[in-house]
Amino acid sequence: MSLRIDERIARRRDELSPQERRAAETLLAHLDDLATYRAAELAGLAGVSKATMSRLFRSLGFADFDEVRDHLRSLRVTGEPRRVDGAPDLANQIAAETTAIQRTLEQPALRDAVEVIASARQVLVVGWRNSYPVALHLREQLIHARPRVAIAPAPGQVIGEELADLGPADVVVAVGFRRRPRGFGAFLTAANATGAAVVLLTDPSGGEHVGRARVRLECPVQGPLAYDSYAAAMSLVSVLADAVLFERGRSGRTRISAISDTYELLGEVE
């Protein structure tokens, strides 16, 4: 079954006995910390027998309590926020972030991405949902180093018109971390059809889209906490923009000076 445990309970609620419904309510109340309990403890919390709790697991399509916990871990792997490992371990989180950043910044493909972005006629940076803040930050950094960098989609808009002016001299940077919109693959196919080089920023779950990108940069986002972390992705943005600025040489430095002069003229920043 592909349904989440809460959906399974909702669908079968009317078929459950009063004791099983009480056990189901206890499960729902403890989804975020089930890993800290044993099946017998959950039964005690619900005020039902261990046999009743076992019957509930089977009626929901699980062989036993271990399978329930595996199911919750699988939800986390797909990006759904789920705390299944007890209290946060900040030392473990710091270690995970450090490893993720190191893996991200040591990729040989980073050099390839810098070259195509620095030399492109124009750059379109695209991201949806949780990928959009990373895409926006990348655009704001790149626009200091080189001209003609756009972000898409604009709020409330679609993406089709953004591809109309692209050609072989251009680059599309597609930011697509897990829980991507359903049409993400179709967008990459359309971007490739323009002749533009596609640079894909994604996490390990984006493997199915590798064939649609000229350059793939992988950024781990899953750590020991309930929510994904974009520390590695933001570090990649910083390093990528810095390298593009270096690659642009004097023109990049001149552009930054001109932007700073305009800030001062308009009094836009402190």
Short mmCIF file of C-alpha atoms in Angstrom, two decimals:
data_model
loop_
_atom_site.label_atom_id
_atom_site.label_comp_id
_atom_site.label_asym_id
_atom_site.label_seq_id
_atom_site.Cartn_x
_atom_site.Cartn_y
_atom_site.Cartn_z
CA MET A 1 0.00 0.00 0.00
CA SER A 2 1.25 3.47 -0.84
CA LEU A 3 -1.06 5.38 1.51
CA ARG A 4 0.40 7.05 4.58
CA ILE A 5 -0.58 5.58 7.93
CA ASP A 6 -2.88 8.50 8.78
CA GLU A 7 -4.70 8.04 5.45
CA ARG A 8 -5.06 4.32 6.13
CA ILE A 9 -6.58 5.01 9.53
CA ALA A 10 -8.99 7.57 8.06
CA ARG A 11 -10.18 5.11 5.39
CA ARG A 12 -10.71 2.24 7.81
CA ARG A 13 -11.95 4.16 10.85
CA ASP A 14 -15.56 3.06 10.46
CA GLU A 15 -14.49 -0.60 10.22
CA LEU A 16 -12.44 -0.52 13.42
CA SER A 17 -13.76 -1.73 16.73
CA PRO A 18 -14.00 0.84 19.57
CA GLN A 19 -10.80 -0.60 21.08
CA GLU A 20 -8.98 -0.42 17.75
CA ARG A 21 -10.17 3.16 17.21
CA ARG A 22 -8.73 4.08 20.61
CA ALA A 23 -5.44 2.44 19.61
CA ALA A 24 -5.51 4.29 16.26
CA GLU A 25 -5.99 7.65 18.01
CA THR A 26 -2.96 6.89 20.15
CA LEU A 27 -0.90 6.10 17.06
CA LEU A 28 -1.92 9.38 15.44
CA ALA A 29 -1.03 11.30 18.60
CA HIS A 30 2.46 9.80 18.67
CA LEU A 31 3.46 9.61 14.99
CA ASP A 32 6.40 11.94 15.56
CA ASP A 33 7.96 9.91 18.37
CA LEU A 34 6.87 6.33 17.73
CA ALA A 35 10.51 5.21 17.60
CA THR A 36 10.79 5.89 21.33
CA TYR A 37 8.05 3.40 22.21
CA ARG A 38 7.60 -0.34 22.16
CA ALA A 39 4.31 -1.84 20.96
CA ALA A 40 3.37 -2.85 24.50
CA GLU A 41 3.94 0.72 25.72
CA LEU A 42 1.66 2.11 23.01
CA ALA A 43 -1.00 -0.40 23.99
CA GLY A 44 -0.68 0.78 27.58
CA LEU A 45 -1.04 4.42 26.54
CA ALA A 46 -4.18 3.57 24.60
CA GLY A 47 -5.62 1.44 27.40
CA VAL A 48 -5.95 -1.58 25.11
CA SER A 49 -4.34 -5.01 24.98
CA LYS A 50 -1.20 -5.73 23.02
CA ALA A 51 -3.27 -8.12 20.90
CA THR A 52 -5.63 -5.25 19.98
CA MET A 53 -2.69 -3.09 18.92
CA SER A 54 -1.33 -5.95 16.81
CA ARG A 55 -4.75 -6.41 15.15
CA LEU A 56 -4.79 -2.71 14.33
CA PHE A 57 -1.37 -2.92 12.66
CA ARG A 58 -2.54 -5.83 10.51
CA SER A 59 -5.82 -4.17 9.58
CA LEU A 60 -3.83 -1.14 8.38
CA GLY A 61 -1.64 -3.34 6.17
CA PHE A 62 1.41 -3.69 8.40
CA ALA A 63 2.86 -7.00 9.55
CA ASP A 64 3.98 -5.63 12.92
CA PHE A 65 5.16 -2.52 14.75
CA ASP A 66 8.62 -2.64 13.13
CA GLU A 67 6.95 -2.28 9.75
CA VAL A 68 5.04 0.76 11.01
CA ARG A 69 8.30 2.41 12.02
CA ASP A 70 9.88 1.53 8.66
CA HIS A 71 6.88 3.13 6.97
CA LEU A 72 7.40 6.37 8.91
CA ARG A 73 11.10 6.40 8.04
CA SER A 74 10.21 5.97 4.36
CA LEU A 75 8.01 9.08 4.59
CA ARG A 76 11.03 11.01 5.85
CA VAL A 77 13.11 9.77 2.92
CA THR A 78 10.58 11.28 0.51
CA GLY A 79 10.82 14.62 2.30
CA GLU A 80 7.79 14.52 4.56
CA PRO A 81 8.70 16.04 7.96
CA ARG A 82 8.66 13.21 10.48
CA ARG A 83 10.51 12.95 13.76
CA VAL A 84 11.14 9.26 14.24
CA ASP A 85 14.41 9.22 16.18
CA GLY A 86 13.56 10.88 19.48
CA ALA A 87 14.96 14.18 20.72
CA PRO A 88 17.16 16.25 18.37
CA ASP A 89 20.89 15.57 18.62
CA LEU A 90 22.51 18.89 17.70
CA ALA A 91 26.03 17.46 17.61
CA ASN A 92 24.82 14.86 15.13
CA GLN A 93 23.12 17.60 13.10
CA ILE A 94 26.33 19.67 12.93
CA ALA A 95 28.31 16.62 11.80
CA ALA A 96 25.70 15.82 9.13
CA GLU A 97 25.74 19.41 7.84
CA THR A 98 29.54 19.42 7.65
CA THR A 99 29.59 16.17 5.70
CA ALA A 100 26.87 17.37 3.32
CA ILE A 101 28.66 20.65 2.59
CA GLN A 102 31.96 18.88 1.99
CA ARG A 103 30.39 16.36 -0.39
CA THR A 104 28.64 19.14 -2.27
CA LEU A 105 31.63 21.42 -2.72
CA GLU A 106 34.07 18.69 -3.73
CA GLN A 107 32.11 17.66 -6.83
CA PRO A 108 34.14 17.79 -10.07
CA ALA A 109 30.97 18.90 -11.89
CA LEU A 110 31.13 22.24 -10.07
CA ARG A 111 33.85 23.39 -12.45
CA ASP A 112 31.69 22.47 -15.46
CA ALA A 113 28.75 24.43 -14.06
CA VAL A 114 30.91 27.52 -13.53
CA GLU A 115 32.17 27.45 -17.10
CA VAL A 116 28.76 27.22 -18.75
CA ILE A 117 27.17 29.83 -16.46
CA ALA A 118 30.01 32.33 -16.81
CA SER A 119 30.09 32.14 -20.60
CA ALA A 120 26.35 32.00 -21.34
CA ARG A 121 24.53 34.76 -23.19
CA GLN A 122 21.80 34.68 -20.55
CA VAL A 123 20.95 32.56 -17.53
CA LEU A 124 17.49 31.49 -16.38
CA VAL A 125 17.34 30.16 -12.82
CA VAL A 126 14.22 28.11 -12.09
CA GLY A 127 12.81 26.65 -8.88
CA TRP A 128 9.47 25.76 -7.33
CA ARG A 129 8.29 25.25 -3.75
CA ASN A 130 11.16 24.65 -1.34
CA SER A 131 13.65 24.99 -4.20
CA TYR A 132 12.57 28.55 -5.00
CA PRO A 133 14.46 30.30 -2.15
CA VAL A 134 17.68 28.58 -3.25
CA ALA A 135 17.02 29.55 -6.88
CA LEU A 136 16.26 33.15 -5.90
CA HIS A 137 19.43 33.42 -3.80
CA LEU A 138 21.49 32.04 -6.69
CA ARG A 139 19.99 34.58 -9.06
CA GLU A 140 20.70 37.45 -6.65
CA GLN A 141 24.34 36.39 -6.35
CA LEU A 142 24.92 35.74 -10.06
CA ILE A 143 23.40 39.06 -11.14
CA HIS A 144 26.30 40.83 -9.40
CA ALA A 145 28.85 38.81 -11.35
CA ARG A 146 27.26 38.90 -14.82
CA PRO A 147 24.35 40.48 -16.70
CA ARG A 148 21.14 38.89 -17.91
CA VAL A 149 20.24 36.53 -15.08
CA ALA A 150 16.51 35.93 -14.57
CA ILE A 151 14.46 34.00 -12.01
CA ALA A 152 11.37 31.96 -12.86
CA PRO A 153 8.56 31.38 -12.39
CA ALA A 154 7.43 34.80 -11.24
CA PRO A 155 4.94 34.61 -8.35
CA GLY A 156 1.57 33.47 -9.63
CA GLN A 157 2.87 32.83 -13.13
CA VAL A 158 3.62 29.78 -15.28
CA ILE A 159 6.88 28.87 -16.94
CA GLY A 160 6.17 28.46 -20.66
CA GLU A 161 6.88 32.02 -21.76
CA GLU A 162 10.21 32.03 -19.95
CA LEU A 163 11.60 29.47 -22.41
CA ALA A 164 10.60 31.25 -25.62
CA ASP A 165 13.78 33.35 -25.95
CA LEU A 166 16.28 30.68 -24.99
CA GLY A 167 18.76 29.13 -27.41
CA PRO A 168 22.05 27.22 -27.60
CA ALA A 169 24.03 30.14 -26.17
CA ASP A 170 21.99 30.18 -22.96
CA VAL A 171 21.85 28.26 -19.68
CA VAL A 172 18.95 27.06 -17.55
CA VAL A 173 19.82 26.37 -13.92
CA ALA A 174 17.04 24.13 -12.62
CA VAL A 175 16.85 23.83 -8.84
CA GLY A 176 14.83 20.74 -8.01
CA PHE A 177 15.08 19.31 -4.52
CA ARG A 178 12.79 16.54 -3.38
CA ARG A 179 9.05 17.05 -3.30
CA ARG A 180 9.39 18.63 -6.71
CA PRO A 181 6.21 19.55 -8.63
CA ARG A 182 4.88 16.78 -10.81
CA GLY A 183 5.79 18.58 -14.05
CA PHE A 184 9.47 19.03 -13.23
CA GLY A 185 10.67 16.38 -15.68
CA ALA A 186 8.54 17.81 -18.48
CA PHE A 187 10.04 21.24 -17.79
CA LEU A 188 13.58 19.85 -18.12
CA THR A 189 12.63 18.21 -21.42
CA ALA A 190 11.23 21.52 -22.71
CA ALA A 191 14.33 23.40 -21.53
CA ASN A 192 16.56 20.97 -23.40
CA ALA A 193 14.46 21.41 -26.54
CA THR A 194 15.47 25.09 -26.66
CA GLY A 195 19.11 24.07 -27.09
CA ALA A 196 20.14 25.76 -23.84
CA ALA A 197 22.52 23.96 -21.50
CA VAL A 198 20.70 22.64 -18.44
CA VAL A 199 22.44 22.68 -15.07
CA LEU A 200 20.52 20.65 -12.48
CA LEU A 201 20.83 21.30 -8.73
CA THR A 202 19.14 18.45 -6.90
CA ASP A 203 19.42 15.96 -4.05
CA PRO A 204 19.96 12.19 -4.47
CA SER A 205 16.25 11.68 -5.16
CA GLY A 206 16.63 13.54 -8.46
CA GLY A 207 18.54 10.71 -10.13
CA GLU A 208 15.75 10.07 -12.63
CA HIS A 209 16.33 13.53 -14.11
CA VAL A 210 20.09 13.23 -14.67
CA GLY A 211 19.70 12.37 -18.35
CA ARG A 212 17.96 15.70 -18.96
CA ALA A 213 20.86 17.83 -17.70
CA ARG A 214 24.27 18.67 -19.17
CA VAL A 215 25.64 19.24 -15.66
CA ARG A 216 24.29 17.78 -12.43
CA LEU A 217 25.19 19.14 -9.00
CA GLU A 218 24.02 17.01 -6.08
CA CYS A 219 23.25 18.57 -2.69
CA PRO A 220 22.18 16.31 0.19
CA VAL A 221 19.27 17.81 2.12
CA GLN A 222 18.23 15.05 4.50
CA GLY A 223 19.69 15.04 7.98
CA PRO A 224 18.74 13.71 11.39
CA LEU A 225 16.06 16.38 12.00
CA ALA A 226 12.45 16.36 10.84
CA TYR A 227 12.90 19.04 8.19
CA ASP A 228 15.31 19.12 5.28
CA SER A 229 18.37 21.35 5.57
CA TYR A 230 19.57 23.56 2.74
CA ALA A 231 22.93 24.44 4.29
CA ALA A 232 24.81 22.52 1.59
CA ALA A 233 22.68 24.08 -1.17
CA MET A 234 23.27 27.62 0.08
CA SER A 235 27.00 26.92 0.43
CA LEU A 236 26.98 25.70 -3.16
CA VAL A 237 25.27 28.92 -4.26
CA SER A 238 27.97 30.98 -2.56
CA VAL A 239 30.85 29.01 -4.06
CA LEU A 240 29.25 28.83 -7.50
CA ALA A 241 28.65 32.59 -7.65
CA ASP A 242 32.15 33.33 -6.36
CA ALA A 243 33.69 31.10 -9.03
CA VAL A 244 31.58 32.72 -11.77
CA LEU A 245 32.73 36.14 -10.57
CA PHE A 246 36.35 35.01 -10.77
CA GLU A 247 35.77 33.53 -14.22
CA ARG A 248 34.29 36.80 -15.47
CA GLY A 249 37.45 38.62 -14.41
CA ARG A 250 37.59 42.37 -14.89
CA SER A 251 34.06 42.62 -16.30
CA GLY A 252 32.67 41.03 -13.14
CA ARG A 253 34.60 43.37 -10.84
CA THR A 254 33.53 46.39 -12.89
CA ARG A 255 29.92 45.29 -12.70
CA ILE A 256 30.03 44.96 -8.90
CA SER A 257 31.50 48.46 -8.60
CA ALA A 258 28.77 49.88 -10.83
CA ILE A 259 26.06 48.17 -8.77
CA SER A 260 27.56 49.49 -5.53
CA ASP A 261 27.66 53.01 -7.00
CA THR A 262 23.99 52.72 -7.89
CA TYR A 263 23.13 51.56 -4.38
CA GLU A 264 24.83 54.64 -3.01
CA LEU A 265 23.19 56.95 -5.52
CA LEU A 266 19.72 55.66 -4.65
CA GLY A 267 20.40 55.22 -0.94
CA GLU A 268 19.07 51.69 -1.12
CA VAL A 269 21.29 49.97 1.43
CA GLU A 270 22.95 51.02 4.68
#
